[in-house]
Every structure is written in structure tokens, then in C-alpha cells.
PDB file of N, CA and C in Angstrom:
ATOM      1  N   UNK I   1     -50.969 -12.515  39.422  1.00  0.00           N
ATOM      2  CA  UNK I   1     -51.562 -13.825  39.264  1.00  0.00           C
ATOM      3  C   UNK I   1     -50.492 -14.882  38.989  1.00  0.00           C
ATOM      4  N   UNK I   2     -49.544 -14.567  38.109  1.00  0.00           N
ATOM      5  CA  UNK I   2     -48.500 -15.538  37.776  1.00  0.00           C
ATOM      6  C   UNK I   2     -47.604 -15.832  38.975  1.00  0.00           C
ATOM      7  N   UNK I   3     -47.283 -14.820  39.739  1.00  0.00           N
ATOM      8  CA  UNK I   3     -46.436 -15.023  40.919  1.00  0.00           C
ATOM      9  C   UNK I   3     -47.109 -15.993  41.886  1.00  0.00           C
ATOM     10  N   UNK I   4     -48.386 -15.796  42.128  1.00  0.00           N
ATOM     11  CA  UNK I   4     -49.117 -16.688  43.035  1.00  0.00           C
ATOM     12  C   UNK I   4     -49.221 -18.085  42.442  1.00  0.00           C
ATOM     13  N   UNK I   5     -49.506 -18.174  41.156  1.00  0.00           N
ATOM     14  CA  UNK I   5     -49.683 -19.476  40.491  1.00  0.00           C
ATOM     15  C   UNK I   5     -48.422 -20.317  40.563  1.00  0.00           C
ATOM     16  N   UNK I   6     -47.261 -19.695  40.364  1.00  0.00           N
ATOM     17  CA  UNK I   6     -46.009 -20.434  40.318  1.00  0.00           C
ATOM     18  C   UNK I   6     -45.209 -20.373  41.612  1.00  0.00           C
ATOM     19  N   UNK I   7     -45.723 -19.638  42.586  1.00  0.00           N
ATOM     20  CA  UNK I   7     -45.042 -19.568  43.872  1.00  0.00           C
ATOM     21  C   UNK I   7     -43.697 -18.859  43.809  1.00  0.00           C
ATOM     22  N   UNK I   8     -43.639 -17.808  43.022  1.00  0.00           N
ATOM     23  CA  UNK I   8     -42.407 -17.017  42.896  1.00  0.00           C
ATOM     24  C   UNK I   8     -42.731 -15.559  43.199  1.00  0.00           C
ATOM     25  N   UNK I   9     -41.710 -14.731  43.252  1.00  0.00           N
ATOM     26  CA  UNK I   9     -41.928 -13.317  43.552  1.00  0.00           C
ATOM     27  C   UNK I   9     -42.415 -12.560  42.317  1.00  0.00           C
ATOM     28  N   UNK I  10     -43.001 -11.392  42.572  1.00  0.00           N
ATOM     29  CA  UNK I  10     -43.436 -10.521  41.468  1.00  0.00           C
ATOM     30  C   UNK I  10     -42.242 -10.076  40.631  1.00  0.00           C
ATOM     31  N   UNK I  11     -41.104  -9.904  41.275  1.00  0.00           N
ATOM     32  CA  UNK I  11     -39.879  -9.498  40.563  1.00  0.00           C
ATOM     33  C   UNK I  11     -39.471 -10.593  39.581  1.00  0.00           C
ATOM     34  N   UNK I  12     -39.543 -11.844  40.018  1.00  0.00           N
ATOM     35  CA  UNK I  12     -39.195 -12.961  39.140  1.00  0.00           C
ATOM     36  C   UNK I  12     -40.110 -12.995  37.928  1.00  0.00           C
ATOM     37  N   UNK I  13     -41.395 -12.799  38.145  1.00  0.00           N
ATOM     38  CA  UNK I  13     -42.350 -12.789  37.038  1.00  0.00           C
ATOM     39  C   UNK I  13     -42.040 -11.631  36.099  1.00  0.00           C
ATOM     40  N   UNK I  14     -41.819 -10.462  36.640  1.00  0.00           N
ATOM     41  CA  UNK I  14     -41.532  -9.289  35.824  1.00  0.00           C
ATOM     42  C   UNK I  14     -40.287  -9.505  34.961  1.00  0.00           C
ATOM     43  N   UNK I  15     -39.237 -10.023  35.550  1.00  0.00           N
ATOM     44  CA  UNK I  15     -37.992 -10.274  34.797  1.00  0.00           C
ATOM     45  C   UNK I  15     -38.197 -11.334  33.727  1.00  0.00           C
ATOM     46  N   UNK I  16     -38.928 -12.388  34.073  1.00  0.00           N
ATOM     47  CA  UNK I  16     -39.163 -13.465  33.119  1.00  0.00           C
ATOM     48  C   UNK I  16     -40.012 -12.990  31.953  1.00  0.00           C
ATOM     49  N   UNK I  17     -41.079 -12.271  32.240  1.00  0.00           N
ATOM     50  CA  UNK I  17     -41.934 -11.749  31.170  1.00  0.00           C
ATOM     51  C   UNK I  17     -41.151 -10.770  30.302  1.00  0.00           C
ATOM     52  N   UNK I  18     -40.330  -9.938  30.903  1.00  0.00           N
ATOM     53  CA  UNK I  18     -39.497  -9.001  30.124  1.00  0.00           C
ATOM     54  C   UNK I  18     -38.557  -9.752  29.200  1.00  0.00           C
ATOM     55  N   UNK I  19     -37.941 -10.810  29.714  1.00  0.00           N
ATOM     56  CA  UNK I  19     -37.013 -11.602  28.900  1.00  0.00           C
ATOM     57  C   UNK I  19     -37.761 -12.303  27.758  1.00  0.00           C
ATOM     58  N   UNK I  20     -38.923 -12.887  28.065  1.00  0.00           N
ATOM     59  CA  UNK I  20     -39.710 -13.560  27.026  1.00  0.00           C
ATOM     60  C   UNK I  20     -40.159 -12.573  25.952  1.00  0.00           C
ATOM     61  N   UNK I  21     -40.519 -11.372  26.367  1.00  0.00           N
ATOM     62  CA  UNK I  21     -40.912 -10.330  25.429  1.00  0.00           C
ATOM     63  C   UNK I  21     -39.716  -9.888  24.588  1.00  0.00           C
ATOM     64  N   UNK I  22     -38.601  -9.634  25.250  1.00  0.00           N
ATOM     65  CA  UNK I  22     -37.377  -9.212  24.558  1.00  0.00           C
ATOM     66  C   UNK I  22     -36.955 -10.233  23.510  1.00  0.00           C
ATOM     67  N   UNK I  23     -37.115 -11.531  23.840  1.00  0.00           N
ATOM     68  CA  UNK I  23     -36.673 -12.601  22.950  1.00  0.00           C
ATOM     69  C   UNK I  23     -37.726 -12.993  21.910  1.00  0.00           C
ATOM     70  N   UNK I  24     -38.869 -12.296  21.923  1.00  0.00           N
ATOM     71  CA  UNK I  24     -39.868 -12.495  20.886  1.00  0.00           C
ATOM     72  C   UNK I  24     -40.835 -13.641  21.107  1.00  0.00           C
ATOM     73  N   UNK I  25     -40.943 -14.145  22.343  1.00  0.00           N
ATOM     74  CA  UNK I  25     -41.839 -15.265  22.617  1.00  0.00           C
ATOM     75  C   UNK I  25     -43.237 -14.825  23.033  1.00  0.00           C
ATOM     76  N   UNK I  26     -43.350 -13.626  23.598  1.00  0.00           N
ATOM     77  CA  UNK I  26     -44.648 -13.106  24.033  1.00  0.00           C
ATOM     78  C   UNK I  26     -44.749 -11.627  23.723  1.00  0.00           C
ATOM     79  N   UNK I  27     -45.988 -11.159  23.671  1.00  0.00           N
ATOM     80  CA  UNK I  27     -46.241  -9.725  23.695  1.00  0.00           C
ATOM     81  C   UNK I  27     -46.987  -9.471  24.993  1.00  0.00           C
ATOM     82  N   UNK I  28     -46.650  -8.400  25.665  1.00  0.00           N
ATOM     83  CA  UNK I  28     -47.261  -8.120  26.969  1.00  0.00           C
ATOM     84  C   UNK I  28     -47.358  -6.619  27.182  1.00  0.00           C
ATOM     85  N   UNK I  29     -48.422  -6.239  27.869  1.00  0.00           N
ATOM     86  CA  UNK I  29     -48.619  -4.862  28.292  1.00  0.00           C
ATOM     87  C   UNK I  29     -48.588  -4.853  29.815  1.00  0.00           C
ATOM     88  N   UNK I  30     -48.033  -3.804  30.432  1.00  0.00           N
ATOM     89  CA  UNK I  30     -48.058  -3.745  31.898  1.00  0.00           C
ATOM     90  C   UNK I  30     -49.492  -3.872  32.417  1.00  0.00           C
ATOM     91  N   UNK I  31     -49.690  -4.796  33.329  1.00  0.00           N
ATOM     92  CA  UNK I  31     -51.002  -5.060  33.942  1.00  0.00           C
ATOM     93  C   UNK I  31     -52.053  -5.492  32.925  1.00  0.00           C
ATOM     94  N   UNK I  32     -51.608  -5.910  31.771  1.00  0.00           N
ATOM     95  CA  UNK I  32     -52.530  -6.358  30.732  1.00  0.00           C
ATOM     96  C   UNK I  32     -52.260  -7.802  30.361  1.00  0.00           C
ATOM     97  N   UNK I  33     -52.943  -8.280  29.349  1.00  0.00           N
ATOM     98  CA  UNK I  33     -52.770  -9.676  28.947  1.00  0.00           C
ATOM     99  C   UNK I  33     -51.410  -9.929  28.300  1.00  0.00           C
ATOM    100  N   UNK I  34     -50.986 -11.169  28.392  1.00  0.00           N
ATOM    101  CA  UNK I  34     -49.754 -11.619  27.766  1.00  0.00           C
ATOM    102  C   UNK I  34     -50.163 -12.631  26.701  1.00  0.00           C
ATOM    103  N   UNK I  35     -49.607 -12.511  25.506  1.00  0.00           N
ATOM    104  CA  UNK I  35     -49.967 -13.383  24.393  1.00  0.00           C
ATOM    105  C   UNK I  35     -48.712 -13.992  23.791  1.00  0.00           C
ATOM    106  N   UNK I  36     -48.778 -15.293  23.510  1.00  0.00           N
ATOM    107  CA  UNK I  36     -47.663 -15.934  22.824  1.00  0.00           C
ATOM    108  C   UNK I  36     -47.587 -15.442  21.386  1.00  0.00           C
ATOM    109  N   UNK I  37     -46.379 -15.219  20.901  1.00  0.00           N
ATOM    110  CA  UNK I  37     -46.159 -14.920  19.492  1.00  0.00           C
ATOM    111  C   UNK I  37     -46.129 -16.251  18.740  1.00  0.00           C
ATOM    112  N   UNK I  38     -46.010 -16.198  17.444  1.00  0.00           N
ATOM    113  CA  UNK I  38     -45.898 -17.427  16.654  1.00  0.00           C
ATOM    114  C   UNK I  38     -44.667 -18.222  17.109  1.00  0.00           C
ATOM    115  N   UNK I  39     -43.556 -17.546  17.345  1.00  0.00           N
ATOM    116  CA  UNK I  39     -42.343 -18.206  17.836  1.00  0.00           C
ATOM    117  C   UNK I  39     -42.603 -18.824  19.208  1.00  0.00           C
ATOM    118  N   UNK I  40     -43.313 -18.103  20.053  1.00  0.00           N
ATOM    119  CA  UNK I  40     -43.652 -18.611  21.380  1.00  0.00           C
ATOM    120  C   UNK I  40     -44.554 -19.826  21.323  1.00  0.00           C
ATOM    121  N   UNK I  41     -45.523 -19.798  20.408  1.00  0.00           N
ATOM    122  CA  UNK I  41     -46.423 -20.954  20.247  1.00  0.00           C
ATOM    123  C   UNK I  41     -45.656 -22.176  19.766  1.00  0.00           C
ATOM    124  N   UNK I  42     -44.717 -21.956  18.854  1.00  0.00           N
ATOM    125  CA  UNK I  42     -43.913 -23.070  18.341  1.00  0.00           C
ATOM    126  C   UNK I  42     -43.062 -23.669  19.467  1.00  0.00           C
ATOM    127  N   UNK I  43     -42.451 -22.805  20.260  1.00  0.00           N
ATOM    128  CA  UNK I  43     -41.633 -23.297  21.371  1.00  0.00           C
ATOM    129  C   UNK I  43     -42.499 -24.037  22.389  1.00  0.00           C
ATOM    130  N   UNK I  44     -43.675 -23.509  22.680  1.00  0.00           N
ATOM    131  CA  UNK I  44     -44.579 -24.151  23.634  1.00  0.00           C
ATOM    132  C   UNK I  44     -45.003 -25.527  23.128  1.00  0.00           C
ATOM    133  N   UNK I  45     -45.284 -25.636  21.849  1.00  0.00           N
ATOM    134  CA  UNK I  45     -45.683 -26.921  21.269  1.00  0.00           C
ATOM    135  C   UNK I  45     -44.544 -27.932  21.362  1.00  0.00           C
ATOM    136  N   UNK I  46     -43.328 -27.488  21.082  1.00  0.00           N
ATOM    137  CA  UNK I  46     -42.166 -28.379  21.181  1.00  0.00           C
ATOM    138  C   UNK I  46     -41.942 -28.817  22.623  1.00  0.00           C
ATOM    139  N   UNK I  47     -42.096 -27.901  23.542  1.00  0.00           N
ATOM    140  CA  UNK I  47     -41.937 -28.217  24.960  1.00  0.00           C
ATOM    141  C   UNK I  47     -42.991 -29.230  25.408  1.00  0.00           C
ATOM    142  N   UNK I  48     -44.224 -29.020  24.983  1.00  0.00           N
ATOM    143  CA  UNK I  48     -45.311 -29.946  25.319  1.00  0.00           C
ATOM    144  C   UNK I  48     -45.019 -31.331  24.755  1.00  0.00           C
ATOM    145  N   UNK I  49     -44.505 -31.377  23.524  1.00  0.00           N
ATOM    146  CA  UNK I  49     -44.173 -32.641  22.866  1.00  0.00           C
ATOM    147  C   UNK I  49     -43.051 -33.366  23.622  1.00  0.00           C
ATOM    148  N   UNK I  50     -42.017 -32.625  24.027  1.00  0.00           N
ATOM    149  CA  UNK I  50     -40.919 -33.214  24.806  1.00  0.00           C
ATOM    150  C   UNK I  50     -41.443 -33.764  26.128  1.00  0.00           C
ATOM    151  N   UNK I  51     -42.287 -32.976  26.796  1.00  0.00           N
ATOM    152  CA  UNK I  51     -42.843 -33.391  28.079  1.00  0.00           C
ATOM    153  C   UNK I  51     -43.638 -34.689  27.920  1.00  0.00           C
ATOM    154  N   UNK I  52     -44.496 -34.740  26.926  1.00  0.00           N
ATOM    155  CA  UNK I  52     -45.345 -35.925  26.712  1.00  0.00           C
ATOM    156  C   UNK I  52     -44.490 -37.154  26.397  1.00  0.00           C
ATOM    157  N   UNK I  53     -43.435 -36.977  25.614  1.00  0.00           N
ATOM    158  CA  UNK I  53     -42.555 -38.097  25.283  1.00  0.00           C
ATOM    159  C   UNK I  53     -41.844 -38.619  26.534  1.00  0.00           C
ATOM    160  N   UNK I  54     -41.301 -37.715  27.339  1.00  0.00           N
ATOM    161  CA  UNK I  54     -40.633 -38.129  28.581  1.00  0.00           C
ATOM    162  C   UNK I  54     -41.641 -38.813  29.501  1.00  0.00           C
ATOM    163  N   UNK I  55     -42.822 -38.257  29.619  1.00  0.00           N
ATOM    164  CA  UNK I  55     -43.869 -38.835  30.458  1.00  0.00           C
ATOM    165  C   UNK I  55     -44.231 -40.244  29.981  1.00  0.00           C
ATOM    166  N   UNK I  56     -44.440 -40.412  28.687  1.00  0.00           N
ATOM    167  CA  UNK I  56     -44.791 -41.724  28.141  1.00  0.00           C
ATOM    168  C   UNK I  56     -43.668 -42.739  28.351  1.00  0.00           C
ATOM    169  N   UNK I  57     -42.423 -42.285  28.220  1.00  0.00           N
ATOM    170  CA  UNK I  57     -41.282 -43.166  28.469  1.00  0.00           C
ATOM    171  C   UNK I  57     -41.279 -43.638  29.920  1.00  0.00           C
ATOM    172  N   UNK I  58     -41.449 -42.716  30.844  1.00  0.00           N
ATOM    173  CA  UNK I  58     -41.452 -43.075  32.258  1.00  0.00           C
ATOM    174  C   UNK I  58     -42.568 -44.058  32.575  1.00  0.00           C
ATOM    175  N   UNK I  59     -43.739 -43.840  32.000  1.00  0.00           N
ATOM    176  CA  UNK I  59     -44.838 -44.797  32.193  1.00  0.00           C
ATOM    177  C   UNK I  59     -44.468 -46.169  31.627  1.00  0.00           C
ATOM    178  N   UNK I  60     -43.831 -46.172  30.450  1.00  0.00           N
ATOM    179  CA  UNK I  60     -43.472 -47.431  29.784  1.00  0.00           C
ATOM    180  C   UNK I  60     -42.480 -48.262  30.594  1.00  0.00           C
ATOM    181  N   UNK I  61     -41.652 -47.604  31.396  1.00  0.00           N
ATOM    182  CA  UNK I  61     -40.692 -48.366  32.206  1.00  0.00           C
ATOM    183  C   UNK I  61     -41.230 -48.663  33.594  1.00  0.00           C
ATOM    184  N   UNK I  62     -42.497 -48.305  33.819  1.00  0.00           N
ATOM    185  CA  UNK I  62     -43.144 -48.694  35.062  1.00  0.00           C
ATOM    186  C   UNK I  62     -43.217 -47.659  36.162  1.00  0.00           C
ATOM    187  N   UNK I  63     -42.876 -46.428  35.862  1.00  0.00           N
ATOM    188  CA  UNK I  63     -42.971 -45.364  36.867  1.00  0.00           C
ATOM    189  C   UNK I  63     -44.455 -45.042  37.078  1.00  0.00           C
ATOM    190  N   UNK I  64     -44.917 -44.945  38.321  1.00  0.00           N
ATOM    191  CA  UNK I  64     -46.321 -44.590  38.567  1.00  0.00           C
ATOM    192  C   UNK I  64     -46.657 -43.232  37.932  1.00  0.00           C
ATOM    193  N   UNK I  65     -47.903 -43.094  37.493  1.00  0.00           N
ATOM    194  CA  UNK I  65     -48.334 -41.905  36.743  1.00  0.00           C
ATOM    195  C   UNK I  65     -48.036 -40.594  37.461  1.00  0.00           C
ATOM    196  N   UNK I  66     -48.327 -40.519  38.757  1.00  0.00           N
ATOM    197  CA  UNK I  66     -48.106 -39.262  39.485  1.00  0.00           C
ATOM    198  C   UNK I  66     -46.622 -38.911  39.523  1.00  0.00           C
ATOM    199  N   UNK I  67     -45.784 -39.883  39.774  1.00  0.00           N
ATOM    200  CA  UNK I  67     -44.333 -39.638  39.801  1.00  0.00           C
ATOM    201  C   UNK I  67     -43.826 -39.299  38.410  1.00  0.00           C
ATOM    202  N   UNK I  68     -44.342 -39.994  37.395  1.00  0.00           N
ATOM    203  CA  UNK I  68     -43.920 -39.725  36.016  1.00  0.00           C
ATOM    204  C   UNK I  68     -44.264 -38.296  35.618  1.00  0.00           C
ATOM    205  N   UNK I  69     -45.435 -37.819  36.015  1.00  0.00           N
ATOM    206  CA  UNK I  69     -45.838 -36.446  35.696  1.00  0.00           C
ATOM    207  C   UNK I  69     -44.897 -35.441  36.354  1.00  0.00           C
ATOM    208  N   UNK I  70     -44.583 -35.666  37.629  1.00  0.00           N
ATOM    209  CA  UNK I  70     -43.669 -34.764  38.343  1.00  0.00           C
ATOM    210  C   UNK I  70     -42.264 -34.822  37.755  1.00  0.00           C
ATOM    211  N   UNK I  71     -41.765 -36.028  37.532  1.00  0.00           N
ATOM    212  CA  UNK I  71     -40.393 -36.192  37.046  1.00  0.00           C
ATOM    213  C   UNK I  71     -40.213 -35.672  35.625  1.00  0.00           C
ATOM    214  N   UNK I  72     -41.233 -35.843  34.791  1.00  0.00           N
ATOM    215  CA  UNK I  72     -41.143 -35.371  33.408  1.00  0.00           C
ATOM    216  C   UNK I  72     -40.925 -33.864  33.361  1.00  0.00           C
ATOM    217  N   UNK I  73     -41.493 -33.145  34.351  1.00  0.00           N
ATOM    218  CA  UNK I  73     -41.316 -31.688  34.407  1.00  0.00           C
ATOM    219  C   UNK I  73     -39.845 -31.287  34.448  1.00  0.00           C
ATOM    220  N   UNK I  74     -39.046 -32.002  35.185  1.00  0.00           N
ATOM    221  CA  UNK I  74     -37.633 -31.652  35.290  1.00  0.00           C
ATOM    222  C   UNK I  74     -36.794 -32.246  34.176  1.00  0.00           C
ATOM    223  N   UNK I  75     -37.056 -33.510  33.863  1.00  0.00           N
ATOM    224  CA  UNK I  75     -36.237 -34.218  32.871  1.00  0.00           C
ATOM    225  C   UNK I  75     -36.322 -33.555  31.509  1.00  0.00           C
ATOM    226  N   UNK I  76     -37.521 -33.127  31.108  1.00  0.00           N
ATOM    227  CA  UNK I  76     -37.705 -32.577  29.765  1.00  0.00           C
ATOM    228  C   UNK I  76     -36.795 -31.383  29.487  1.00  0.00           C
ATOM    229  N   UNK I  77     -36.390 -30.684  30.531  1.00  0.00           N
ATOM    230  CA  UNK I  77     -35.553 -29.494  30.343  1.00  0.00           C
ATOM    231  C   UNK I  77     -34.076 -29.821  30.184  1.00  0.00           C
ATOM    232  N   UNK I  78     -33.697 -31.043  30.507  1.00  0.00           N
ATOM    233  CA  UNK I  78     -32.274 -31.379  30.530  1.00  0.00           C
ATOM    234  C   UNK I  78     -31.887 -32.522  29.611  1.00  0.00           C
ATOM    235  N   UNK I  79     -32.854 -33.171  29.001  1.00  0.00           N
ATOM    236  CA  UNK I  79     -32.569 -34.344  28.188  1.00  0.00           C
ATOM    237  C   UNK I  79     -32.128 -33.921  26.782  1.00  0.00           C
ATOM    238  N   UNK I  80     -31.153 -34.647  26.254  1.00  0.00           N
ATOM    239  CA  UNK I  80     -30.623 -34.316  24.930  1.00  0.00           C
ATOM    240  C   UNK I  80     -31.522 -34.861  23.825  1.00  0.00           C
ATOM    241  N   UNK I  81     -31.307 -34.353  22.619  1.00  0.00           N
ATOM    242  CA  UNK I  81     -32.072 -34.822  21.458  1.00  0.00           C
ATOM    243  C   UNK I  81     -31.802 -36.305  21.213  1.00  0.00           C
ATOM    244  N   UNK I  82     -30.563 -36.742  21.415  1.00  0.00           N
ATOM    245  CA  UNK I  82     -30.229 -38.155  21.213  1.00  0.00           C
ATOM    246  C   UNK I  82     -30.979 -39.046  22.194  1.00  0.00           C
ATOM    247  N   UNK I  83     -31.062 -38.612  23.444  1.00  0.00           N
ATOM    248  CA  UNK I  83     -31.788 -39.389  24.449  1.00  0.00           C
ATOM    249  C   UNK I  83     -33.275 -39.386  24.160  1.00  0.00           C
ATOM    250  N   UNK I  84     -33.831 -38.245  23.758  1.00  0.00           N
ATOM    251  CA  UNK I  84     -35.244 -38.184  23.394  1.00  0.00           C
ATOM    252  C   UNK I  84     -35.564 -39.142  22.249  1.00  0.00           C
ATOM    253  N   UNK I  85     -34.661 -39.231  21.303  1.00  0.00           N
ATOM    254  CA  UNK I  85     -34.847 -40.155  20.175  1.00  0.00           C
ATOM    255  C   UNK I  85     -34.927 -41.590  20.688  1.00  0.00           C
ATOM    256  N   UNK I  86     -34.060 -41.950  21.606  1.00  0.00           N
ATOM    257  CA  UNK I  86     -34.087 -43.297  22.193  1.00  0.00           C
ATOM    258  C   UNK I  86     -35.364 -43.518  22.993  1.00  0.00           C
ATOM    259  N   UNK I  87     -35.784 -42.498  23.744  1.00  0.00           N
ATOM    260  CA  UNK I  87     -37.047 -42.600  24.485  1.00  0.00           C
ATOM    261  C   UNK I  87     -38.192 -42.895  23.514  1.00  0.00           C
ATOM    262  N   UNK I  88     -38.232 -42.146  22.418  1.00  0.00           N
ATOM    263  CA  UNK I  88     -39.302 -42.299  21.436  1.00  0.00           C
ATOM    264  C   UNK I  88     -39.304 -43.703  20.855  1.00  0.00           C
ATOM    265  N   UNK I  89     -38.138 -44.197  20.476  1.00  0.00           N
ATOM    266  CA  UNK I  89     -38.040 -45.542  19.915  1.00  0.00           C
ATOM    267  C   UNK I  89     -38.492 -46.588  20.930  1.00  0.00           C
ATOM    268  N   UNK I  90     -38.105 -46.413  22.181  1.00  0.00           N
ATOM    269  CA  UNK I  90     -38.503 -47.358  23.223  1.00  0.00           C
ATOM    270  C   UNK I  90     -40.020 -47.357  23.410  1.00  0.00           C
ATOM    271  N   UNK I  91     -40.604 -46.168  23.493  1.00  0.00           N
ATOM    272  CA  UNK I  91     -42.058 -46.050  23.683  1.00  0.00           C
ATOM    273  C   UNK I  91     -42.787 -46.681  22.501  1.00  0.00           C
ATOM    274  N   UNK I  92     -42.311 -46.409  21.289  1.00  0.00           N
ATOM    275  CA  UNK I  92     -42.968 -46.971  20.106  1.00  0.00           C
ATOM    276  C   UNK I  92     -42.886 -48.501  20.106  1.00  0.00           C
ATOM    277  N   UNK I  93     -41.729 -49.055  20.484  1.00  0.00           N
ATOM    278  CA  UNK I  93     -41.587 -50.509  20.571  1.00  0.00           C
ATOM    279  C   UNK I  93     -42.488 -51.093  21.651  1.00  0.00           C
ATOM    280  N   UNK I  94     -42.549 -50.429  22.794  1.00  0.00           N
ATOM    281  CA  UNK I  94     -43.322 -50.962  23.916  1.00  0.00           C
ATOM    282  C   UNK I  94     -44.823 -50.889  23.674  1.00  0.00           C
ATOM    283  N   UNK I  95     -45.270 -49.942  22.861  1.00  0.00           N
ATOM    284  CA  UNK I  95     -46.710 -49.841  22.602  1.00  0.00           C
ATOM    285  C   UNK I  95     -47.140 -50.761  21.462  1.00  0.00           C
ATOM    286  N   UNK I  96     -46.206 -51.259  20.665  1.00  0.00           N
ATOM    287  CA  UNK I  96     -46.534 -52.205  19.603  1.00  0.00           C
ATOM    288  C   UNK I  96     -46.746 -53.607  20.162  1.00  0.00           C
ATOM    289  N   UNK I  97     -46.141 -53.879  21.304  1.00  0.00           N
ATOM    290  CA  UNK I  97     -46.203 -55.234  21.865  1.00  0.00           C
ATOM    291  C   UNK I  97     -47.551 -55.566  22.418  1.00  0.00           C
TER     292      UNK I  97
END
């Protein structure tokens, strides 16, 4: 299911799930459900927060919503904490106006 959903091979999914399990982010059984651990949930929440901040910043500077959603997917993985802080300050200033 994951391979089809993300458009990757079954091998890629297997390796990724193994790595996530090894690193303590998920628990998984072969051909069974995969569950986030507490560490995994925390990381997912932080990732969601970063994504939303980048998305809101892009909207604030006038990027159309569809493009902002697509672009936020890539930017969130590469942006530094210092840049995120500036994004946050900009968004907060722009929403107060």
C-alpha cells in the first residue's frame, strides 16, 4: 500500500520502514500495521509544524496556495532553524497588519 501511495518500489518502502523501526520512530510487523512510537509522534508533530510555517510564509509573500503547498513539501526539509525563525516572525508581523 505504501509503495503505491508514494510511487516508490516495495524495496524502498521495506528499507525505509526498517530504518524507521531501527531508529525507534515506528513499530512494525511484517505485513501488519505500522505504529508511530512516542519519538515518532514527536518528530511527526515537529515536521507538521515546520511544514505549516513554511506554507504560511509562502502564502504571506503571495505564492498561490497550490504552489505554496507543493513548495512547502521540499523547503521544510532543507530550511535552517534560523530561517524558520525569520519566517515565523514575518508571518506573525504580516497577520497583525
